[in-house]
Coordinates of C-alpha atoms in Angstrom, one line a residue:
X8 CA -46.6 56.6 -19.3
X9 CA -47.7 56.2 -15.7
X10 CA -46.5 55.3 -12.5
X11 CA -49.6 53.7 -10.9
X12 CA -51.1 52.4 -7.2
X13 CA -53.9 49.9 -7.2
X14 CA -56.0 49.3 -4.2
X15 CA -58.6 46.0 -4.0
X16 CA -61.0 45.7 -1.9
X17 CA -64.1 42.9 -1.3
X18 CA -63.5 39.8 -2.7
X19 CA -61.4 37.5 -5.2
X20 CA -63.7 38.2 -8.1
X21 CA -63.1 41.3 -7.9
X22 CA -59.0 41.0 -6.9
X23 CA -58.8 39.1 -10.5
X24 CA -60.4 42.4 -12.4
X25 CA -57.9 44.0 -10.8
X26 CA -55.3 41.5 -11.8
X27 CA -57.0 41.8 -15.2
X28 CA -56.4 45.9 -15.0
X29 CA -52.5 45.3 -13.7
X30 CA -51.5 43.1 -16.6
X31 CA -53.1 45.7 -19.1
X32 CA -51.6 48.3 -17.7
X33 CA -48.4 46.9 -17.3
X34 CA -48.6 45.5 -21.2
X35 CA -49.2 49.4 -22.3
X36 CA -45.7 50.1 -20.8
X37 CA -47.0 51.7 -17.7
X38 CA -45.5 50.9 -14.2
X39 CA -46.9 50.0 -10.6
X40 CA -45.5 51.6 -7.4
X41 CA -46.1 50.4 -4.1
X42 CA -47.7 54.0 -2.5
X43 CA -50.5 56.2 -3.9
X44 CA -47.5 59.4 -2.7
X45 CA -45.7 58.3 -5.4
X46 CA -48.3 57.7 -8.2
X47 CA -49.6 59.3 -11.1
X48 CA -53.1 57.1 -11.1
X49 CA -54.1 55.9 -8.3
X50 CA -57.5 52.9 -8.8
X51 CA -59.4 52.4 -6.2
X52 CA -60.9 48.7 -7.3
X53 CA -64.3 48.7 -4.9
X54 CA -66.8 46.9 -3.4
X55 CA -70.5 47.6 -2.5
X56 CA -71.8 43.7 -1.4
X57 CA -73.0 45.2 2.1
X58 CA -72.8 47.6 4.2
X59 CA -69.6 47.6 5.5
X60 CA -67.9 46.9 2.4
X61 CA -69.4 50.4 0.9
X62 CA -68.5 52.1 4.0
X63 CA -64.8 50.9 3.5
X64 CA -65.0 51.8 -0.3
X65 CA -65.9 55.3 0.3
X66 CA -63.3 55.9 2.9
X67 CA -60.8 54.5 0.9
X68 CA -61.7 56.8 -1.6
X69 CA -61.8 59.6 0.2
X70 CA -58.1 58.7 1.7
X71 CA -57.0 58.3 -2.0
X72 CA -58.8 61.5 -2.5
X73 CA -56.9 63.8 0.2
X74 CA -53.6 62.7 -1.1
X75 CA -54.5 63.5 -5.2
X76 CA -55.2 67.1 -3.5
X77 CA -51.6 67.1 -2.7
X78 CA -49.7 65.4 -5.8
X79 CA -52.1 65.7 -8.4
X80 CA -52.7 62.1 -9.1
X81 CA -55.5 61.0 -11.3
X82 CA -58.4 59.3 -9.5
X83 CA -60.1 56.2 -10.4
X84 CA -62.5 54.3 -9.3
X85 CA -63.8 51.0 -10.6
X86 CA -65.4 47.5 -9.8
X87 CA -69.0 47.4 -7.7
X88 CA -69.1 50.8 -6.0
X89 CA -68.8 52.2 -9.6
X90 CA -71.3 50.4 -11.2
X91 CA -73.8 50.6 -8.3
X92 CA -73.4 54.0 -7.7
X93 CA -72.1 55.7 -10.5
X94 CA -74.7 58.6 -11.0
X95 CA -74.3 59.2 -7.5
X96 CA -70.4 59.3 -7.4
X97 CA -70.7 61.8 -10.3
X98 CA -72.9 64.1 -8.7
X99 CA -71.3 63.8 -5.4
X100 CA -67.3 63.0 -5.7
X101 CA -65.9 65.6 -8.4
X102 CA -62.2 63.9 -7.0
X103 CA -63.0 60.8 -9.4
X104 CA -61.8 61.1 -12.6
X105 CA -62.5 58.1 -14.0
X106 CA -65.3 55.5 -13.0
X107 CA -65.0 52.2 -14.6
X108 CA -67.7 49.7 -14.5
X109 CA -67.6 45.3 -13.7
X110 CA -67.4 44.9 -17.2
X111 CA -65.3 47.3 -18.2
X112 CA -61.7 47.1 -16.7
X113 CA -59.8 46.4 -19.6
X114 CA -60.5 50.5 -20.7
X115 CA -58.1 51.7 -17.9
X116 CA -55.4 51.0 -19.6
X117 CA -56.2 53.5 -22.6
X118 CA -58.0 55.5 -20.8
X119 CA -54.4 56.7 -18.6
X120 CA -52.9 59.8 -20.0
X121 CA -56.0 60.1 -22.9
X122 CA -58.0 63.1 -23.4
X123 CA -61.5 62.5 -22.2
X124 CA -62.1 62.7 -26.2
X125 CA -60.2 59.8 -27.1
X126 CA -61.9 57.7 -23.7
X127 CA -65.4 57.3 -25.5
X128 CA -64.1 55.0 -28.7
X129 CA -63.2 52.3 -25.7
X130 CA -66.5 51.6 -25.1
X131 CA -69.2 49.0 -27.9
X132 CA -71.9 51.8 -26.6
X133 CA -70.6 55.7 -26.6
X134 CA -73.8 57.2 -26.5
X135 CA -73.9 55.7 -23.1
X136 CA -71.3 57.7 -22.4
X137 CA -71.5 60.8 -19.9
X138 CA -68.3 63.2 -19.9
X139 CA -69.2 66.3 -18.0
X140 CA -66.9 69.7 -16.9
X141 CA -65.9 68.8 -13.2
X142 CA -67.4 65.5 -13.0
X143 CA -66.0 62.3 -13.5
X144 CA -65.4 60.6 -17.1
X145 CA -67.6 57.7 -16.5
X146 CA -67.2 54.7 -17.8
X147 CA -69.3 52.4 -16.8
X148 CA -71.8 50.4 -19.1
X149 CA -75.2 49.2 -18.1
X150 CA -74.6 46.1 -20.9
X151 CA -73.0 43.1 -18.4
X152 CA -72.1 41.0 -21.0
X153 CA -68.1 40.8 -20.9
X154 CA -66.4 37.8 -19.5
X155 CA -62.4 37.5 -19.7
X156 CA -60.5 34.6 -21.8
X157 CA -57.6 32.7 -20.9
X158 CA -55.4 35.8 -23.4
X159 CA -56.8 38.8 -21.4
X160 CA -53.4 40.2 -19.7
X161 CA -53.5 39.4 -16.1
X162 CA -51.0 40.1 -13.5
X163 CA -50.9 37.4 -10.7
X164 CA -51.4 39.6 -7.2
X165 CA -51.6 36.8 -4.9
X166 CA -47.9 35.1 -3.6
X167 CA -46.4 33.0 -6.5
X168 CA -47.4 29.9 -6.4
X169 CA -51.4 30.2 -5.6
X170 CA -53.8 32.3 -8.0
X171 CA -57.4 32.5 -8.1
X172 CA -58.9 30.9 -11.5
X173 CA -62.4 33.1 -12.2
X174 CA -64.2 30.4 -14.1
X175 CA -67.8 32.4 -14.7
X176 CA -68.9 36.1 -14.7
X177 CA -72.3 36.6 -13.0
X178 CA -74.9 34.5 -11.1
X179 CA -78.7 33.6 -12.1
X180 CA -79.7 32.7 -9.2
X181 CA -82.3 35.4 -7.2
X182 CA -81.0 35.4 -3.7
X183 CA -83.7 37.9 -1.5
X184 CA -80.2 39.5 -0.1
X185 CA -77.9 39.8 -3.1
X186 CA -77.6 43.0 -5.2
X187 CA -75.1 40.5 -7.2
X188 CA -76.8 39.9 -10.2
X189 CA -77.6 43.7 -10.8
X190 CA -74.1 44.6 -11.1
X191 CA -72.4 41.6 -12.4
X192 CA -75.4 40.3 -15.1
X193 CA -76.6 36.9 -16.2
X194 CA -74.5 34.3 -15.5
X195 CA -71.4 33.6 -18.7
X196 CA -69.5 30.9 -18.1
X197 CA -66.2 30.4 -19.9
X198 CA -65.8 26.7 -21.7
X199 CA -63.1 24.1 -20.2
X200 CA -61.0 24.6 -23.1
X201 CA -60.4 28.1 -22.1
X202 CA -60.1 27.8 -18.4
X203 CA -57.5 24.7 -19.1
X204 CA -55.4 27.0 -21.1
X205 CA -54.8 29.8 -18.5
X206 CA -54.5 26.9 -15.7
X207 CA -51.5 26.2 -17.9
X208 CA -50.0 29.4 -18.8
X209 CA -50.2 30.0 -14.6
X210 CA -48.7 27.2 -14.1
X211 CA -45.8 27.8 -16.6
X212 CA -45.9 30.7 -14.2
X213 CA -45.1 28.7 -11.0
X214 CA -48.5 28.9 -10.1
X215 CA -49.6 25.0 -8.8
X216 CA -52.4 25.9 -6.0
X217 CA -55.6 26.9 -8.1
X218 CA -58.4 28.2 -6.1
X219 CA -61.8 27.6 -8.4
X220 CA -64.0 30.8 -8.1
X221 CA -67.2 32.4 -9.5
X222 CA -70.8 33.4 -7.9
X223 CA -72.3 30.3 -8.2
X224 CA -69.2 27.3 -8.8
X225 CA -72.4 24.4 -9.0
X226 CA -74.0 26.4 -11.5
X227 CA -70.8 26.1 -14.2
X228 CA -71.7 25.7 -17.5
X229 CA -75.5 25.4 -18.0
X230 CA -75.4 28.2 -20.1
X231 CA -73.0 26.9 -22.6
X232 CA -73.3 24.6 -25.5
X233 CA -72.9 20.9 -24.3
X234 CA -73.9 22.3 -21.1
X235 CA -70.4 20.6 -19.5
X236 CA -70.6 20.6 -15.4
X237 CA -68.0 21.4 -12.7
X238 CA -66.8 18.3 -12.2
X239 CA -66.1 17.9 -16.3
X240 CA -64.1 20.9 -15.8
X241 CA -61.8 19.3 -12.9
X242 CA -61.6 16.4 -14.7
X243 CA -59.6 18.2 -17.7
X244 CA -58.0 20.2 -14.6
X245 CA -56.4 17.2 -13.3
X246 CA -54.6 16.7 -16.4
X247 CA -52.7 20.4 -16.2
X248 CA -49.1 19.7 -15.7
X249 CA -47.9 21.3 -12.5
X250 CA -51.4 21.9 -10.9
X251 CA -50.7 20.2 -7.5
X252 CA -54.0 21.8 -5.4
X253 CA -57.2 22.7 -7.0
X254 CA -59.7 24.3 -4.5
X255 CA -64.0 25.0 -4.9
X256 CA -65.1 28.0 -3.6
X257 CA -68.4 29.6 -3.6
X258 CA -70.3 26.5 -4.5
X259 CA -74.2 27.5 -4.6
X260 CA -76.1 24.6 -2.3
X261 CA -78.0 22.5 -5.7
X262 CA -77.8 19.0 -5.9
X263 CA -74.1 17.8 -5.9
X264 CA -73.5 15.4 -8.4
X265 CA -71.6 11.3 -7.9
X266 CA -69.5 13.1 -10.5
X267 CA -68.4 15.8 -8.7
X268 CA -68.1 14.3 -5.5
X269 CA -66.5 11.6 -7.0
X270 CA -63.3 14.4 -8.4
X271 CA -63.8 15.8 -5.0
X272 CA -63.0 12.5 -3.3
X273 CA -60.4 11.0 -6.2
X274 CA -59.1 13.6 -8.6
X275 CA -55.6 13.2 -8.6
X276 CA -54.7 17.3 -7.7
X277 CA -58.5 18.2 -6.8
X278 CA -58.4 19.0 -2.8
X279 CA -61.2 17.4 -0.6
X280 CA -62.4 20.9 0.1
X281 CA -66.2 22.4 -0.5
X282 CA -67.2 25.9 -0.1
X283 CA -70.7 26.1 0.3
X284 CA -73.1 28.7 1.7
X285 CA -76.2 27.5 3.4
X286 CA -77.1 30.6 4.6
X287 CA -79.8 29.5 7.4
X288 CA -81.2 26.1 8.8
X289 CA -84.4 27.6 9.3
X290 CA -87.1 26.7 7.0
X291 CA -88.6 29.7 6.9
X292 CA -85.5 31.7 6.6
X293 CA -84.4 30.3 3.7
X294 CA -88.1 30.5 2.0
X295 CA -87.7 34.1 2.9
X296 CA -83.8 34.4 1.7
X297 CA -85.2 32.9 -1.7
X298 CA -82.5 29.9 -1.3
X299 CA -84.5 27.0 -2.6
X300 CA -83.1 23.7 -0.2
X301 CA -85.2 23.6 3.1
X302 CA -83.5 22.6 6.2
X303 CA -83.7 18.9 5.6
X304 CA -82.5 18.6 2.5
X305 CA -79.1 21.0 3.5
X306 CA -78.6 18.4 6.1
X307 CA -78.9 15.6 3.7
X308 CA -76.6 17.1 1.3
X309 CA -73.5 17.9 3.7
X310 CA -73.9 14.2 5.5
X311 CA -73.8 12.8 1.4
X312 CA -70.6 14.9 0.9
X313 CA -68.8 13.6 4.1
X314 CA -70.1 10.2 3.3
X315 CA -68.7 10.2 -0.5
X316 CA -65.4 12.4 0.5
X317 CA -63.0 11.2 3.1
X318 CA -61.8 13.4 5.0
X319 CA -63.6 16.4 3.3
X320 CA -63.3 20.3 4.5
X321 CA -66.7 21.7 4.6
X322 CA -66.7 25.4 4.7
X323 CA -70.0 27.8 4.9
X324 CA -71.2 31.0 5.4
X325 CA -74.3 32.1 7.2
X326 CA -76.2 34.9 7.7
X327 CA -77.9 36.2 11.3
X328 CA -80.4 38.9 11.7
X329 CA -82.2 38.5 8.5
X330 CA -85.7 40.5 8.4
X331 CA -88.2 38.4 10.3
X332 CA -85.4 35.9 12.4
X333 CA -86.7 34.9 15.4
X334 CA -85.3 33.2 18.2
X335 CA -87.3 29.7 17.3
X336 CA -84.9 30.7 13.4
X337 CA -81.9 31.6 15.4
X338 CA -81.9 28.2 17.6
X339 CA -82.5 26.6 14.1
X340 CA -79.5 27.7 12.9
X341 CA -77.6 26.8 15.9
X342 CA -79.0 23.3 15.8
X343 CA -77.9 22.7 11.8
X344 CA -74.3 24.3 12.5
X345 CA -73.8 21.9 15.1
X346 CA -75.2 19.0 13.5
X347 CA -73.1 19.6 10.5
X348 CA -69.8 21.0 12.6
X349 CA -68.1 22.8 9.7
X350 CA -64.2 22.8 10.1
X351 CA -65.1 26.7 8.8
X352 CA -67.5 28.8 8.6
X353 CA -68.3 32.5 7.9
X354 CA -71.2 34.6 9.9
X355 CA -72.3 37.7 8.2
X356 CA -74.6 40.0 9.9
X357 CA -77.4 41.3 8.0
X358 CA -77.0 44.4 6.2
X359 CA -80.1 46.3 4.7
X360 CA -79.8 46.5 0.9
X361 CA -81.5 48.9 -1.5
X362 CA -82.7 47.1 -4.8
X363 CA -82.9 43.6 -3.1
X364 CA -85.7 42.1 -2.5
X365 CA -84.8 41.8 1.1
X366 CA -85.0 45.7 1.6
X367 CA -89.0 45.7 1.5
X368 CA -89.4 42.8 3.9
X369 CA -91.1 43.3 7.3
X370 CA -89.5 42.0 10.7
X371 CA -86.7 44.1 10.5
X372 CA -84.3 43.0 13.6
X373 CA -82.7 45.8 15.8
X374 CA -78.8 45.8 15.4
X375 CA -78.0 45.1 18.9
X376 CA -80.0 41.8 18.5
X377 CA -77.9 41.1 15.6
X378 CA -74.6 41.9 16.5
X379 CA -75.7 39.5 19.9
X380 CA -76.4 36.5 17.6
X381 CA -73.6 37.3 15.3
X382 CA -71.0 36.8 18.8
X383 CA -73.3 33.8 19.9
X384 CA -72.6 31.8 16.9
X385 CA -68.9 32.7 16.6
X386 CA -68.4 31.4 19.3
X387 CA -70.1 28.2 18.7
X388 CA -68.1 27.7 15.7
X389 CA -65.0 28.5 17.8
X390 CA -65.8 25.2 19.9
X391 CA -66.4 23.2 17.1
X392 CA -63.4 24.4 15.6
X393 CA -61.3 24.2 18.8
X394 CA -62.4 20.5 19.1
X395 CA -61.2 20.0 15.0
X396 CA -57.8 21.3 15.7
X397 CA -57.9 18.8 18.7
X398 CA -58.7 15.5 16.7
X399 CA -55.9 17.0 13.8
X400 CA -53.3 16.4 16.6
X401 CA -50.6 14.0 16.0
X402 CA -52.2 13.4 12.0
X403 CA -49.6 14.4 9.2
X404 CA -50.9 17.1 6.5
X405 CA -49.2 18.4 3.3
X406 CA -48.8 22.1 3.8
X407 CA -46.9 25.0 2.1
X408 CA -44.1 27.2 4.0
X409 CA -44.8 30.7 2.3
X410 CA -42.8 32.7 4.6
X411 CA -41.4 33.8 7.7
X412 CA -43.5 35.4 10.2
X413 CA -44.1 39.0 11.1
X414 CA -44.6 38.4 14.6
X415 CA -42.9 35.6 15.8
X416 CA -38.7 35.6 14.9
X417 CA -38.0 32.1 14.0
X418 CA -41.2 30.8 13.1
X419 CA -42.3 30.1 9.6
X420 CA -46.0 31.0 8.4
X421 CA -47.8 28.6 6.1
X422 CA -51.2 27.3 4.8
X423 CA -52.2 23.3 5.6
X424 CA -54.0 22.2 2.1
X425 CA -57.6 22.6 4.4
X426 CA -56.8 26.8 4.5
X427 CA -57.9 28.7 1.9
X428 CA -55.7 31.8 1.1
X429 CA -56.8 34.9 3.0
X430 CA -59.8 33.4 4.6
X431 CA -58.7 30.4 6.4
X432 CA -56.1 31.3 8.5
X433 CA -52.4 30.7 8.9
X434 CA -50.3 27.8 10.2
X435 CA -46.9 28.7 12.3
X436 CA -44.3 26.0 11.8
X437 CA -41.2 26.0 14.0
X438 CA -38.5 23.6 14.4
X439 CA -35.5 22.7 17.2
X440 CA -33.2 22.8 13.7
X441 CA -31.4 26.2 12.1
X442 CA -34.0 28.4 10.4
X443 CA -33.0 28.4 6.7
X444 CA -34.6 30.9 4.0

C-alpha cells in the first residue's frame, strides 16, 4: 500500500475528481499524508483553462518533480494538463509516471504499486494505450464519456460541513475562448434521482451547505430522458434532510425560467444566489466570443432576476482584452457592469488559446493594454462593491463561524450565506464576550 500526497489545482470540477481519486484510493487501503517528503505517490491533479493555470501546473510539477529525485516517489499527473497535453508530457517530462486523463481518475487507485502490465486492463480501450521505456504510462483516453454516480467513492476535501455537488460532466456549448469541451466532451448530465442520493449520503456526512456545480448549470438535463431542468432538480433538493444552503454556480447566461427563479426566490434551503458569466456587454464582443445573448438582452435578464428574487446575489465573470476589444467594447463593458452593479464579480484577462477558435482571430490586443483594462475594471467593481458592503450595514445575515483566524488572535473567520467558498471572501466576526472554541 501507499502513503500518498494529492495536489489540486484550477477549479471545483476538477477538486471533486480529485475527491473522486481520494475516496478510491483510500477504499483500496492506501493512506494520505499531508507532504509530498513523506509520500510514496505523489498526484499532481492539473489545470490547463488558460494561461496561467498551465504555467502553475507545470511548475507544480516540476516542484513535485525535484523532490521524487530525492525520495523516489512515484509521479502522477492527471486532470486537464494530462489530457490536453499528454503526447507532449510524454515526450518532454520522463519524471511522470503516470498520466491520467478527465475521464479516467478512478484508474489511480489500481494503477499504485501495479506493474505497467497489469495498468492496461483498467482501461474499456487498451489499444489506446501507450506504455513506453522511460516515458510515462499514460493513461489517458480520448473517449469522454464517463460521468460519476452518487456510489463512486469520494472523499470530501473542502471543511465539513460545505461540499461541492458536480451535477454534469462536459459542456455543449461552443464558446470562441474555451478549450472546455475538447477535454471534458459532450455534455452528460446525471438524473435527479442520482444527484438526490449523494445530497443525502453528504449530508449523513454533516455536509448541509451544497454548492451546485458543472460547465453549464442552465444547461442541466437536456440531454436526458424527460429532459428534467435545474430548477426540477432543486425542487427534489429542497426535500434532502439536513441540506440547509444550496448554491448555483456556473450558470451559462440562456433564458432563466419562472421556475427557476421562482426556487431561487422560494425554495425552502435554495440560497438567492446566481452565478452567471456574461463575459462582455459589447455586442460585438460577445458575437465574436460566440455567446449568443447581445447586450440588451443580458441587461434584460439580470434586471428579471432582481425583479423575481429579493434580495438576490448576482455574481459574474468577464473577460477584458479579447481579440479585436476596442475602447468603444471596453466602455461597453464598463457601462453594463455598472448598470447591473454585481455584489461579485470576476475579471479574467485574455489568454491566447491553441485549438479555440479564438486563437485564429485578428485584433490581437497588446498585454500592457490588457493588464491596464483588467486594473481599470477592478477597481470599478471595488466601488460598487465598497458601496454594497455600505448599504449591508446594520441588516442581520445568517452566516457560518468556520474557524479562528490566522491573522487576527481573537477574531473568528466565517462565510455570510452571499460568499461562496474559496471565491467570495471571508467574514471576521469578533465579539466584546470570551472567545470560545
Amino acid at each position: 500500500m501507499s502513503d500518498i500526497h494529492f495536489i489540486t489545482l484550477g477549479c471545483p470540477k476538477n477538486r471533486v475528481d480529485a475527491e473522486h481519486m481520494l475516496g478510491s484510493v483510500l477504499n483500496a487501503g492506501h493512506a494520505i499524508v499531508d507532504t509530498p517528503e513523506e509520500a510514496d505517490t505523489i498526484v499532481v491533479n492539473t489545470c490547463s483553462f488558460i494561461g496561467e493555470a498551465k504555467e502553475e501546473s507545470i511548475n507544480t510539477i516540476l516542484q513535485m518533480a525535484d523532490i521524487k529525485s530525492k525520495t523516489n516517489a512515484k509521479l502522477v499527473v492527471s486532470g486537464c494538463l494530462a489530457q490536453r497535453y499528454a503526447s507532449e508530457l510524454e515526450e518532454e517530462m520522463p519524471e511522470i509516471d503516470v498520466l491520467i486523463g478527465t475521464s479516467d481518475y478512478l484508474a489511480l487507485a489500481p494503477t499504485l504499486g501495479a506493474p505497467a502490465s497489469e495498468t492496461l486492463s483498467l482501461k474499456s480501450n487498451p489499444s489506446s494505450l501507450t506504455v513506453l521505456p522511460n516515458k510515462p504510462t499514460n493513461l489517458v483516453s480520448r473517449e469522454l464519456e464517463y460521468v460519476a454516480t452518487f456510489d463512486i467513492p469520494r472523499q470530501n476535501s473542502m471543511q465539513c460541513h460545505t461540499a461541492y455537488l458536480k451535477i454534469a460532466e462536459g459542456c455543449d456549448n461552443t464558446c470562441a475562448f474555451c478549450i472546455i469541451p475538447k477535454l471534458r466532451g459532450k455534455q452528460r448530465s446525471r438524473t435527479v434521482d442520482d444527484l438526490v442520493k449523494e445530497a443525502t449520503r453528504l449530508a449523513s456526512e454533516g455536509v448541509w451547505e451544497l454548492n451546485l456545480i458543472a460547465q453549464d448549470l442552465t444547461g442541466y438535463g437536456h440531454d436526458l430522458p424527460g429532459r428534467p431542468k435545474l430548477a426540477d432538480l432543486l425542487e427534489a433538493l429542497t426535500s434532502v434532510e439536513g441540506i440547509r444552503w444550496v448554491r448555483c454556480m456556473y450558470a451559462y447566461p440562456r433564458t432563466l425560467s419562472d421556475a427557476l427563479l421562482n426556487q431561487l426566490a422560494n425554495g425552502s434551503n435554495i440560497l438567492p444566489y446566481l452565478d452567471i458569466p456574461t463575459q462582455h456587454g459589447s455586442d460585438k464582443m460577445l458575437r465574436r466570443m460566440r455567446r449568443g445573448k447581445d447586450q440588451k438582452r443580458l441587461s434584460a435578464m439580470m434586471q428579471n432576476v432582481r425583479d423575481k428574487v429579493p434580495g438576490v446575489v448576482l455574481r459574474s465573470t468577464v473577460i477584458v482584452g479579447f481579440p479585436g476589444e476596442d475602447p468603444e467594447d471596453f466602455a461597453l463593458l464598463e457601462d453594463f457592469v455598472e448598470a447591473v452593479r454585481f455584489e461579485r464579480l470576476g475579471v479574467f484577462k485574455y489568454s491566447d488559446e491553441e485549438d479555440t477558435s479564438a486563437y485564429d482571430l485578428d485584433g490581437k490586443l497588446e498585454q500592457h493594454i490588457i493588464e491596464q483594462r483588467h486594473d481599470q475594471l477592478m477597481e470599478l467593481q471595488q466601488v460598487i462593491h465598497h458601496q454594497h458592503l455600505q448599504e449591508m450595514v446594520g441588516t442581520y445575515h445568517e452566516a457560518v463561524v468556520e474557524g479562528e483566524s490566522d491573522e487576527y488572535p481573537g477574531v473568528m473567520t466565517g462565510r455570510l450565506w452571499s460568499q461562496a467558498p474559496e471565491i467570495d471572501g471571508l467574514t471576521y466576526f469578533s465579539s466584546e464576550l470570551p472567545l470560545e472554541i
